[in-house]
């Protein structure tokens, strides 16, 4: 279970959209990656790349088996910021 604020409004909307799609394997892989971020943030960070945004540094974790999907997250919390295909 995650704390309130663990997902941005954007990420919530993106996850809802993925859940409504027929590709449940993608949705479940995204949830697995989110769980890794929340349960083992140090491990998730070691598997992520860092990018600089207007809001600061965000980590970009690939969704296993579902390139080019990535989870963008911040270490504060940690918090899931966005989920979408990204090269």
Tab-separated table of N, CA and C in Angstrom, residues 18-47:
chain	number	residue	atom	x	y	z
A	18	UNK	N	-4.246	3.161	-18.924
A	18	UNK	CA	-3.623	1.859	-19.201
A	18	UNK	C	-4.504	0.716	-18.711
A	19	UNK	N	-5.127	0.889	-17.565
A	19	UNK	CA	-6.004	-0.151	-17.017
A	19	UNK	C	-7.203	-0.394	-17.928
A	20	UNK	N	-7.677	0.637	-18.607
A	20	UNK	CA	-8.831	0.526	-19.501
A	20	UNK	C	-8.473	-0.108	-20.846
A	21	UNK	N	-7.185	-0.189	-21.156
A	21	UNK	CA	-6.735	-0.777	-22.421
A	21	UNK	C	-6.775	-2.305	-22.320
A	22	UNK	N	-6.809	-2.974	-23.472
A	22	UNK	CA	-6.859	-4.443	-23.449
A	22	UNK	C	-5.536	-5.121	-23.089
A	23	UNK	N	-4.420	-4.385	-23.076
A	23	UNK	CA	-3.108	-4.986	-22.809
A	23	UNK	C	-2.848	-5.060	-21.299
A	24	UNK	N	-3.385	-6.094	-20.674
A	24	UNK	CA	-3.220	-6.260	-19.225
A	24	UNK	C	-1.789	-6.611	-18.854
A	25	UNK	N	-1.033	-7.225	-19.772
A	25	UNK	CA	0.374	-7.512	-19.481
A	25	UNK	C	1.153	-6.228	-19.277
A	26	UNK	N	0.918	-5.226	-20.120
A	26	UNK	CA	1.568	-3.931	-19.968
A	26	UNK	C	1.163	-3.294	-18.650
A	27	UNK	N	-0.116	-3.271	-18.366
A	27	UNK	CA	-0.599	-2.658	-17.126
A	27	UNK	C	0.027	-3.337	-15.908
A	28	UNK	N	0.056	-4.665	-15.891
A	28	UNK	CA	0.643	-5.389	-14.760
A	28	UNK	C	2.149	-5.150	-14.655
A	29	UNK	N	2.839	-5.041	-15.792
A	29	UNK	CA	4.271	-4.748	-15.767
A	29	UNK	C	4.534	-3.353	-15.195
A	30	UNK	N	3.673	-2.398	-15.535
A	30	UNK	CA	3.798	-1.047	-14.981
A	30	UNK	C	3.589	-1.086	-13.471
A	31	UNK	N	2.568	-1.816	-13.016
A	31	UNK	CA	2.330	-1.923	-11.569
A	31	UNK	C	3.500	-2.591	-10.863
A	32	UNK	N	4.099	-3.605	-11.488
A	32	UNK	CA	5.278	-4.254	-10.902
A	32	UNK	C	6.434	-3.260	-10.760
A	33	UNK	N	6.636	-2.430	-11.788
A	33	UNK	CA	7.704	-1.434	-11.730
A	33	UNK	C	7.425	-0.397	-10.644
A	34	UNK	N	6.165	0.014	-10.516
A	34	UNK	CA	5.801	0.958	-9.450
A	34	UNK	C	6.062	0.345	-8.080
A	35	UNK	N	5.728	-0.930	-7.930
A	35	UNK	CA	5.965	-1.604	-6.650
A	35	UNK	C	7.457	-1.654	-6.333
A	36	UNK	N	8.290	-1.904	-7.341
A	36	UNK	CA	9.737	-1.891	-7.140
A	36	UNK	C	10.188	-0.521	-6.637
A	37	UNK	N	9.666	0.537	-7.233
A	37	UNK	CA	10.031	1.893	-6.825
A	37	UNK	C	9.664	2.137	-5.361
A	38	UNK	N	8.479	1.708	-4.953
A	38	UNK	CA	8.028	1.957	-3.587
A	38	UNK	C	8.700	1.051	-2.559
A	39	UNK	N	8.937	-0.211	-2.920
A	39	UNK	CA	9.501	-1.157	-1.950
A	39	UNK	C	11.029	-1.143	-1.905
A	40	UNK	N	11.641	-0.888	-3.047
A	40	UNK	CA	13.103	-0.933	-3.131
A	40	UNK	C	13.614	0.250	-3.950
A	41	UNK	N	13.433	1.465	-3.447
A	41	UNK	CA	13.811	2.639	-4.239
A	41	UNK	C	15.294	2.686	-4.622
A	42	UNK	N	16.164	2.164	-3.782
A	42	UNK	CA	17.582	2.162	-4.126
A	42	UNK	C	17.838	1.272	-5.340
A	43	UNK	N	17.214	0.117	-5.364
A	43	UNK	CA	17.343	-0.804	-6.509
A	43	UNK	C	16.742	-0.170	-7.758
A	44	UNK	N	15.550	0.423	-7.624
A	44	UNK	CA	14.909	1.079	-8.763
A	44	UNK	C	15.784	2.211	-9.290
A	45	UNK	N	16.411	2.947	-8.386
A	45	UNK	CA	17.271	4.044	-8.809
A	45	UNK	C	18.471	3.522	-9.590
A	46	UNK	N	19.011	2.377	-9.185
A	46	UNK	CA	20.169	1.808	-9.886
A	46	UNK	C	19.792	1.334	-11.293
A	47	UNK	N	18.514	1.069	-11.532
A	47	UNK	CA	18.036	0.617	-12.840
A	47	UNK	C	17.509	1.770	-13.697
